[in-house]
């Protein structure tokens, strides 16, 4: 399958069945902490990158074979930014016709300044935007947005979404040492977030290999301060749980790696013939081995 992947264990959502409607690393941000590396195609143009019916056809086939009991949510999350896909409403509505599970959209939240985008996502159950900065300066430093996107546009878009969207908004704040983890910056975040009025707030840290090698996890004291001040849940550890494969194990591992780096230990724990898989990954030119935070990861790279 090209668009449906997982099951991936999620720290926030349980067993997540992923749907990816965006080509690899097509995004309007190039976040310094991105677990998939630097953005390869920086764009703010929305497109129908793939046929909605083909994507939904894969989901239909998956549910026919495995049923709904193996996953808790269907998550629209991409190798890039899913809000760049249109018609997003047709994709969301099509998913909801096939399953009783909640539909979750994971997004950088950049395009909610556009009325058409806000309308297209109204049928989601949960929207999970990223919100890492309390000021324009930090926004540019940490998210590195497409040139036409300003902090004011992004922020006002989230405020409008909150007024119009009847589902849940779960905000995620990624803390990066030296950029947005000081007491001053966290208080700025608190002021902005209070106006958005999210249903939940999550504090995250870069536990997987970031786009920039200088990105570091903040000190524990700063993480705890942010959790307390923002009244936030913590997801600073990687999720426990098993992966469900849709293809042969090697293809499944590569499909996950296109959206989600894996620790070598996860591959060894979760897949049959793991020694053969690891050896093959080490020889695959589209896969890079990455040492980060005392652990060994595999990550997809475009060749």
XYZ file of N, CA, C and O in Angstrom, residues 17-178:
648
model
N -3.697 4.073 12.726
C -3.608 3.699 11.318
C -3.392 4.977 10.521
O -4.240 5.873 10.517
N -2.242 5.084 9.880
C -1.884 6.331 9.211
C -2.326 6.388 7.767
O -2.338 5.379 7.051
N -2.681 7.595 7.333
C -2.962 7.874 5.925
C -2.136 9.085 5.521
O -2.211 10.145 6.152
N -1.347 8.923 4.465
C -0.452 9.989 4.037
C -0.791 10.439 2.616
O -0.542 9.722 1.652
N -1.359 11.655 2.452
C -1.741 12.137 1.128
C -0.729 13.097 0.483
O -1.053 13.769 -0.494
N 0.479 13.190 1.059
C 1.473 14.164 0.596
C 2.767 13.448 0.224
O 3.204 12.548 0.941
N 3.422 13.821 -0.880
C 4.715 13.216 -1.214
C 5.779 13.525 -0.164
O 5.642 14.452 0.637
N 6.840 12.769 -0.200
C 7.896 12.862 0.798
C 8.489 14.262 0.875
O 8.944 14.813 -0.117
N 8.448 14.830 2.091
C 9.079 16.107 2.430
C 8.595 17.272 1.580
O 9.357 18.190 1.261
N 7.302 17.275 1.227
C 6.661 18.445 0.632
C 5.975 19.188 1.770
O 5.040 18.677 2.385
N 6.450 20.389 2.081
C 5.960 21.076 3.276
C 6.132 22.578 3.112
O 6.870 23.049 2.233
N 5.426 23.340 3.948
C 5.604 24.794 3.948
C 6.360 25.263 5.194
O 6.463 26.456 5.439
N 6.855 24.315 5.983
C 7.790 24.591 7.068
C 9.049 23.749 6.828
O 8.989 22.727 6.125
N 10.124 24.159 7.459
C 11.309 23.307 7.517
C 11.812 23.336 8.956
O 12.851 23.912 9.264
N 11.040 22.711 9.844
C 11.305 22.787 11.284
C 12.671 22.186 11.617
O 13.049 21.142 11.078
N 13.358 22.837 12.521
C 14.709 22.397 12.866
C 14.704 21.033 13.525
O 15.700 20.308 13.486
N 13.573 20.637 14.123
C 13.488 19.379 14.848
C 12.839 18.255 14.055
O 12.674 17.142 14.567
N 12.457 18.494 12.805
C 11.671 17.511 12.049
C 12.369 16.162 12.014
O 13.526 16.052 11.608
N 11.642 15.117 12.388
C 12.210 13.784 12.479
C 12.480 13.164 11.109
O 13.175 12.145 11.016
N 11.950 13.781 10.055
C 12.179 13.266 8.705
C 13.277 14.025 7.961
O 13.532 13.765 6.793
N 13.914 14.980 8.629
C 14.984 15.735 7.992
C 14.484 17.043 7.391
O 13.325 17.421 7.549
N 15.366 17.720 6.697
C 15.032 19.017 6.114
C 14.019 18.864 4.987
O 13.995 17.860 4.275
N 13.182 19.880 4.810
C 12.192 19.892 3.738
C 12.887 19.935 2.383
O 13.780 20.749 2.158
N 12.451 19.055 1.470
C 13.050 18.976 0.140
C 12.306 19.844 -0.866
O 12.895 20.364 -1.800
N 11.000 19.968 -0.686
C 10.174 20.763 -1.600
C 9.365 21.753 -0.781
O 8.295 21.429 -0.274
N 9.881 22.968 -0.666
C 9.234 24.003 0.134
C 8.176 24.691 -0.727
O 8.503 25.307 -1.755
N 6.916 24.564 -0.331
C 5.841 25.130 -1.128
C 4.680 25.505 -0.229
O 4.511 24.930 0.837
N 3.883 26.449 -0.692
C 2.649 26.800 0.011
C 1.439 26.617 -0.901
O 0.352 27.080 -0.604
N 1.647 25.903 -2.010
C 0.581 25.672 -2.989
C -0.133 24.365 -2.698
O 0.491 23.301 -2.617
N -1.434 24.436 -2.548
C -2.233 23.238 -2.317
C -2.502 22.523 -3.636
O -2.780 23.147 -4.652
N -2.418 21.184 -3.598
C -2.610 20.397 -4.808
C -3.309 19.077 -4.480
O -3.289 18.620 -3.339
N -3.889 18.485 -5.510
C -4.354 17.107 -5.409
C -3.179 16.231 -5.830
O -3.067 15.836 -6.991
N -2.303 15.947 -4.883
C -1.089 15.206 -5.194
C -1.401 13.786 -5.638
O -0.697 13.212 -6.471
N -2.476 13.211 -5.069
C -2.876 11.847 -5.399
C -4.397 11.788 -5.474
O -5.092 12.597 -4.865
N -4.905 10.821 -6.217
C -6.345 10.635 -6.393
C -6.978 10.213 -5.070
O -6.576 9.213 -4.458
N -7.970 10.976 -4.616
C -8.649 10.662 -3.360
C -9.223 9.249 -3.386
O -9.143 8.509 -2.398
N -9.788 8.848 -4.504
C -10.417 7.530 -4.593
C -9.400 6.401 -4.459
O -9.718 5.333 -3.921
N -8.188 6.631 -4.921
C -7.135 5.617 -4.779
C -6.748 5.479 -3.305
O -6.575 4.374 -2.785
N -6.607 6.624 -2.621
C -6.277 6.597 -1.193
C -7.367 5.878 -0.410
O -7.092 4.992 0.412
N -8.612 6.249 -0.672
C -9.735 5.629 0.038
C -9.873 4.148 -0.327
O -10.295 3.332 0.503
N -9.513 3.806 -1.549
C -9.549 2.404 -1.966
C -8.591 1.552 -1.147
O -8.907 0.400 -0.789
N -7.427 2.097 -0.839
C -6.481 1.380 0.011
C -7.049 1.174 1.410
O -6.907 0.095 1.997
N -7.683 2.222 1.944
C -8.271 2.106 3.276
C -9.381 1.054 3.286
O -9.479 0.240 4.221
N -10.202 1.062 2.272
C -11.291 0.081 2.175
C -10.738 -1.337 2.156
O -11.261 -2.236 2.841
N -9.682 -1.540 1.400
C -9.067 -2.861 1.311
C -8.469 -3.272 2.655
O -8.583 -4.425 3.081
N -7.848 -2.312 3.328
C -7.255 -2.593 4.633
C -8.319 -3.045 5.627
O -8.163 -4.050 6.327
N -9.425 -2.289 5.703
C -10.489 -2.614 6.655
C -11.133 -3.963 6.297
O -11.499 -4.748 7.175
N -11.233 -4.245 5.012
C -11.791 -5.529 4.566
C -10.944 -6.690 5.061
O -11.464 -7.730 5.479
N -9.624 -6.534 5.051
C -8.712 -7.610 5.431
C -8.537 -7.697 6.941
O -8.577 -8.786 7.533
N -8.347 -6.550 7.608
C -7.961 -6.555 9.023
C -9.092 -6.169 9.977
O -9.003 -6.436 11.178
N -10.123 -5.500 9.483
C -11.187 -5.027 10.358
C -10.782 -3.780 11.129
O -9.684 -3.248 10.963
N -11.694 -3.322 11.996
C -11.458 -2.094 12.772
C -10.818 -2.342 14.129
O -10.286 -1.420 14.743
N -10.856 -3.573 14.594
C -10.404 -3.837 15.960
C -8.907 -3.641 16.150
O -8.447 -3.497 17.288
N -8.147 -3.627 15.073
C -6.688 -3.538 15.202
C -6.203 -2.100 15.346
O -5.021 -1.876 15.614
N -7.084 -1.108 15.149
C -6.654 0.287 15.297
C -7.675 1.077 16.105
O -8.851 0.757 16.157
N -7.163 2.138 16.750
C -8.006 2.991 17.591
C -8.447 4.258 16.880
O -9.529 4.782 17.157
N -7.604 4.776 16.003
C -7.897 6.010 15.268
C -7.334 5.902 13.855
O -6.416 5.115 13.594
N -7.894 6.687 12.957
C -7.297 6.890 11.633
C -6.669 8.277 11.641
O -7.344 9.276 11.910
N -5.388 8.324 11.373
C -4.637 9.566 11.495
C -4.170 10.042 10.132
O -3.475 9.308 9.429
N -4.568 11.250 9.752
C -4.044 11.869 8.528
C -2.769 12.596 8.922
O -2.791 13.628 9.600
N -1.658 12.033 8.536
C -0.351 12.575 8.904
C 0.625 12.188 7.800
O 0.613 11.054 7.336
N 1.441 13.114 7.373
C 2.185 12.902 6.144
C 3.688 13.029 6.320
O 4.184 13.449 7.360
N 4.366 12.687 5.227
C 5.798 12.972 5.141
C 6.032 14.460 4.956
O 7.163 14.927 4.957
N 4.957 15.189 4.744
C 5.007 16.633 4.588
C 3.861 17.245 5.384
O 3.520 16.763 6.452
N 3.255 18.289 4.855
C 2.156 18.961 5.558
C 0.820 18.584 4.922
O 0.542 18.947 3.770
N -0.063 17.868 5.640
C -1.312 17.393 5.048
C -2.283 18.488 4.630
O -3.135 18.263 3.773
N -2.191 19.687 5.211
C -3.089 20.765 4.790
C -2.824 21.216 3.358
O -3.656 21.902 2.761
N -1.690 20.820 2.793
C -1.396 21.155 1.403
C -2.194 20.291 0.429
O -2.261 20.588 -0.758
N -2.811 19.226 0.943
C -3.603 18.343 0.085
C -5.022 18.881 -0.060
O -5.647 19.289 0.907
N -5.525 18.852 -1.256
C -6.918 19.185 -1.521
C -7.456 18.183 -2.543
O -6.703 17.748 -3.436
N -8.706 17.736 -2.424
C -9.745 18.149 -1.482
C -9.684 17.341 -0.181
O -10.045 16.165 -0.144
N -9.233 17.984 0.886
C -9.086 17.325 2.178
C -10.432 16.908 2.750
O -10.540 15.879 3.424
N -11.478 17.696 2.467
C -12.808 17.348 2.985
C -13.322 16.039 2.393
O -13.943 15.233 3.100
N -13.045 15.800 1.116
C -13.472 14.539 0.501
C -12.739 13.351 1.112
O -13.318 12.279 1.304
N -11.471 13.544 1.429
C -10.709 12.481 2.066
C -11.255 12.194 3.460
O -11.488 11.030 3.819
N -11.485 13.228 4.247
C -11.999 13.063 5.612
C -13.390 12.420 5.591
O -13.658 11.468 6.330
N -14.269 12.936 4.737
C -15.630 12.393 4.667
C -15.616 10.933 4.216
O -16.389 10.109 4.726
N -14.729 10.617 3.266
C -14.627 9.243 2.788
C -14.165 8.291 3.873
O -14.668 7.158 3.992
N -13.215 8.730 4.690
C -12.734 7.910 5.806
C -13.861 7.654 6.794
O -14.081 6.523 7.246
N -14.617 8.701 7.110
C -15.670 8.578 8.128
C -16.818 7.671 7.656
O -17.518 7.072 8.484
N -16.996 7.550 6.364
C -18.023 6.647 5.845
C -17.606 5.184 5.983
O -18.458 4.285 5.967
N -16.297 4.939 6.097
C -15.786 3.566 6.136
C -15.555 3.032 7.537
O -15.468 1.828 7.730
N -15.394 3.927 8.505
C -15.030 3.466 9.839
C -15.714 4.299 10.914
O -15.985 5.487 10.716
N -15.965 3.654 12.045
C -16.534 4.362 13.194
C -15.444 4.968 14.069
O -15.750 5.681 15.027
N -14.181 4.689 13.757
C -13.082 5.235 14.538
C -12.941 6.737 14.298
O -13.317 7.267 13.249
N -12.372 7.425 15.293
C -12.168 8.864 15.149
C -11.125 9.175 14.077
O -10.152 8.439 13.901
N -11.354 10.276 13.383
C -10.410 10.755 12.373
C -9.619 11.921 12.967
O -10.204 12.903 13.440
N -8.311 11.770 12.953
C -7.419 12.745 13.569
C -6.525 13.356 12.497
O -5.955 12.632 11.667
N -6.405 14.664 12.517
C -5.526 15.380 11.587
C -4.346 15.947 12.365
O -4.523 16.752 13.280
N -3.135 15.518 12.018
C -1.917 16.051 12.623
C -1.289 17.020 11.632
O -0.968 16.650 10.502
N -1.107 18.263 12.049
C -0.745 19.333 11.123
C 0.143 20.362 11.791
O 0.149 20.484 13.023
N 0.875 21.110 10.980
C 1.634 22.231 11.550
C 0.753 23.458 11.776
O 1.203 24.447 12.360
N -0.486 23.408 11.321
C -1.433 24.492 11.575
C -1.218 25.747 10.756
O -1.850 26.778 10.997
N -0.377 25.660 9.738
C 0.056 26.855 9.017
C -1.020 27.507 8.164
O -1.013 28.725 7.979
N -1.947 26.721 7.619
C -2.860 27.233 6.591
C -4.268 27.542 7.085
O -5.159 27.807 6.280
N -4.469 27.546 8.375
C -5.810 27.828 8.874
C -6.197 29.296 8.734
O -7.331 29.668 9.032
N -5.292 30.118 8.278
C -5.664 31.497 7.940
C -6.560 31.529 6.704
O -7.234 32.518 6.436
N -6.599 30.408 5.954
C -7.425 30.315 4.757
C -8.795 29.725 5.108
O -8.892 28.649 5.702
N -9.840 30.424 4.705
C -11.193 29.975 5.002
C -11.492 28.626 4.367
O -12.154 27.771 4.979
N -11.020 28.404 3.137
C -11.306 27.139 2.460
C -10.680 25.966 3.203
O -11.280 24.886 3.302
N -9.490 26.163 3.756
C -8.834 25.089 4.508
C -9.614 24.786 5.781
O -9.840 23.622 6.126
N -10.025 25.821 6.485
C -10.786 25.602 7.722
C -12.076 24.839 7.432
O -12.467 23.940 8.190
N -12.744 25.163 6.336
C -13.986 24.473 5.986
C -13.729 23.001 5.678
O -14.544 22.133 6.006
N -12.611 22.707 5.052
C -12.325 21.335 4.636
C -12.049 20.395 5.803
O -12.153 19.176 5.651
N -11.697 20.925 6.966
C -11.324 20.053 8.089
C -12.422 19.953 9.153
O -12.222 19.293 10.172
N -13.558 20.576 8.929
C -14.579 20.679 9.975
C -15.156 19.332 10.401
O -15.689 19.200 11.493
N -15.040 18.319 9.546
C -15.622 17.018 9.863
C -14.657 16.098 10.613
O -15.004 14.959 10.928
N -13.441 16.577 10.897
C -12.511 15.804 11.723
C -13.053 15.692 13.144
O -13.840 16.513 13.593
N -12.592 14.680 13.851
C -12.927 14.552 15.268
C -11.916 15.281 16.142
O -12.285 15.939 17.118
N -10.647 15.160 15.787
C -9.570 15.805 16.537
C -8.600 16.434 15.548
O -8.219 15.816 14.554
N -8.195 17.676 15.821
C -7.139 18.336 15.055
C -5.989 18.607 16.015
O -6.191 19.135 17.106
N -4.781 18.241 15.584
C -3.612 18.370 16.450
C -2.587 19.282 15.791
O -1.672 18.823 15.108
N -2.723 20.601 15.986
C -1.760 21.528 15.386
C -0.503 21.659 16.253
O -0.543 21.545 17.478
N 0.589 21.947 15.583
C 1.828 22.301 16.270
C 1.797 23.789 16.605
O 1.352 24.602 15.800
N 2.281 24.136 17.790
C 2.380 25.545 18.165
C 3.597 25.703 19.067
O 3.546 25.423 20.255
N 4.712 26.131 18.482
C 6.001 26.101 19.169
C 6.515 27.462 19.599
O 7.533 27.527 20.302
N 5.856 28.537 19.181
C 6.462 29.857 19.376
C 5.458 30.863 19.903
O 4.304 30.905 19.466
N 5.938 31.696 20.820
C 5.125 32.784 21.339
C 5.447 34.115 20.708
O 4.889 35.147 21.087
N 6.352 34.094 19.713
C 6.752 35.338 19.055
C 7.174 35.039 17.621
O 7.502 33.895 17.267
N 7.187 36.087 16.809
C 7.582 35.944 15.412
C 9.028 35.497 15.289
O 9.372 34.667 14.433
N 9.892 36.013 16.137
C 11.320 35.664 16.065
C 11.532 34.164 16.272
O 12.214 33.505 15.479
N 10.928 33.618 17.310
C 11.101 32.197 17.599
C 10.429 31.346 16.521
O 10.942 30.289 16.125
N 9.281 31.793 16.024
C 8.582 31.098 14.930
C 9.508 30.915 13.732
O 9.624 29.813 13.174
N 10.202 31.967 13.347
C 11.107 31.885 12.201
C 12.319 31.020 12.496
O 12.823 30.305 11.622
N 12.784 31.040 13.738
C 13.972 30.271 14.100
C 13.699 28.773 14.196
O 14.531 27.957 13.789
N 12.543 28.413 14.719
C 12.282 27.004 14.992
C 11.487 26.308 13.886
O 11.759 25.154 13.546
N 10.512 27.015 13.294
C 9.666 26.405 12.260
C 10.122 26.728 10.843
O 9.759 26.009 9.911
N 10.846 27.794 10.666
C 11.386 28.207 9.358
C 10.318 28.101 8.263
O 10.423 27.300 7.334
N 9.268 28.934 8.351
C 8.123 28.825 7.450
C 8.422 29.330 6.041
O 9.364 30.097 5.824
N 7.584 28.886 5.113
C 7.587 29.424 3.756
C 7.458 30.943 3.832
O 6.700 31.476 4.642
N 8.173 31.629 2.971
C 8.361 33.070 3.091
C 7.124 33.917 3.279
O 7.163 34.916 3.989
N 5.996 33.534 2.671
C 4.791 34.357 2.748
C 3.998 34.136 4.042
O 3.081 34.894 4.337
N 4.335 33.095 4.798
C 3.585 32.792 6.016
C 4.183 33.568 7.180
O 5.342 33.384 7.535
N 3.384 34.433 7.781
C 3.850 35.194 8.940
C 3.283 34.571 10.215
O 2.312 33.811 10.184
N 3.891 34.929 11.325
C 3.412 34.440 12.618
C 1.968 34.885 12.852
O 1.132 34.111 13.318
N 1.675 36.123 12.512
C 0.324 36.670 12.718
C -0.707 35.886 11.916
O -1.798 35.572 12.412
N -0.364 35.547 10.659
C -1.279 34.762 9.823
C -1.546 33.394 10.454
O -2.701 32.956 10.563
N -0.479 32.717 10.852
C -0.610 31.389 11.445
C -1.440 31.440 12.723
O -2.378 30.656 12.908
N -1.116 32.387 13.597
C -1.777 32.472 14.896
C -3.257 32.846 14.755
O -4.133 32.226 15.361
N -3.544 33.842 13.945
C -4.937 34.242 13.738
C -5.751 33.121 13.096
O -6.952 32.986 13.352
N -5.088 32.313 12.259
C -5.763 31.165 11.668
C -6.196 30.158 12.726
O -7.301 29.605 12.661
N -5.351 29.930 13.709
C -5.708 29.018 14.798
C -6.858 29.574 15.638
O -7.737 28.827 16.078
N -6.853 30.894 15.855
C -7.947 31.509 16.601
C -9.276 31.345 15.858
O -10.317 31.052 16.467
N -9.251 31.525 14.548
C -10.475 31.356 13.754
C -10.913 29.897 13.738
O -12.118 29.597 13.799
N -9.956 28.979 13.646
C -10.297 27.562 13.675
C -11.019 27.214 14.971
O -12.010 26.484 14.967
N -10.528 27.753 16.082
C -11.134 27.455 17.373
C -12.600 27.892 17.422
O -13.458 27.198 18.000
N -12.919 29.006 16.785
C -14.293 29.506 16.774
C -15.205 28.650 15.903
O -16.389 28.483 16.203
N -14.662 28.106 14.829
C -15.484 27.420 13.840
C -15.526 25.907 14.007
O -16.506 25.259 13.617
N -14.489 25.325 14.573
C -14.367 23.874 14.658
C -15.031 23.357 15.929
O -14.722 23.815 17.033
N -15.930 22.405 15.797
C -16.693 21.902 16.939
C -16.036 20.696 17.609
O -16.451 20.291 18.688
N -15.031 20.121 16.971
C -14.346 18.973 17.554
C -13.282 19.402 18.553
O -13.267 20.535 19.032
N -12.384 18.476 18.854
C -11.323 18.724 19.825
C -10.070 19.255 19.138
O -9.700 18.800 18.053
N -9.432 20.220 19.793
C -8.131 20.713 19.351
C -7.107 20.343 20.417
O -7.228 20.754 21.573
N -6.143 19.537 20.030
C -5.049 19.154 20.917
C -3.784 19.821 20.402
O -3.271 19.465 19.337
N -3.282 20.781 21.128
C -2.118 21.559 20.706
C -0.841 20.858 21.148
O -0.756 20.374 22.276
N 0.142 20.804 20.273
C 1.431 20.220 20.634
C 2.528 21.275 20.583
O 2.681 21.967 19.572
N 3.271 21.385 21.664
C 4.398 22.313 21.763
C 5.683 21.498 21.781
O 5.892 20.680 22.680
N 6.530 21.685 20.785
C 7.827 21.023 20.750
C 8.879 21.965 21.336
O 9.128 23.052 20.801
N 9.489 21.557 22.430
C 10.507 22.376 23.077
C 11.888 22.011 22.554
O 12.251 20.828 22.508
N 12.653 23.024 22.176
C 14.027 22.840 21.693
C 14.953 23.676 22.558
O 14.713 24.874 22.764
N 15.982 23.064 23.065
C 16.905 23.740 23.973
C 17.500 24.988 23.329
O 18.005 24.946 22.207
N 17.406 26.108 24.031
C 17.987 27.353 23.570
C 17.127 28.162 22.624
O 17.483 29.292 22.275
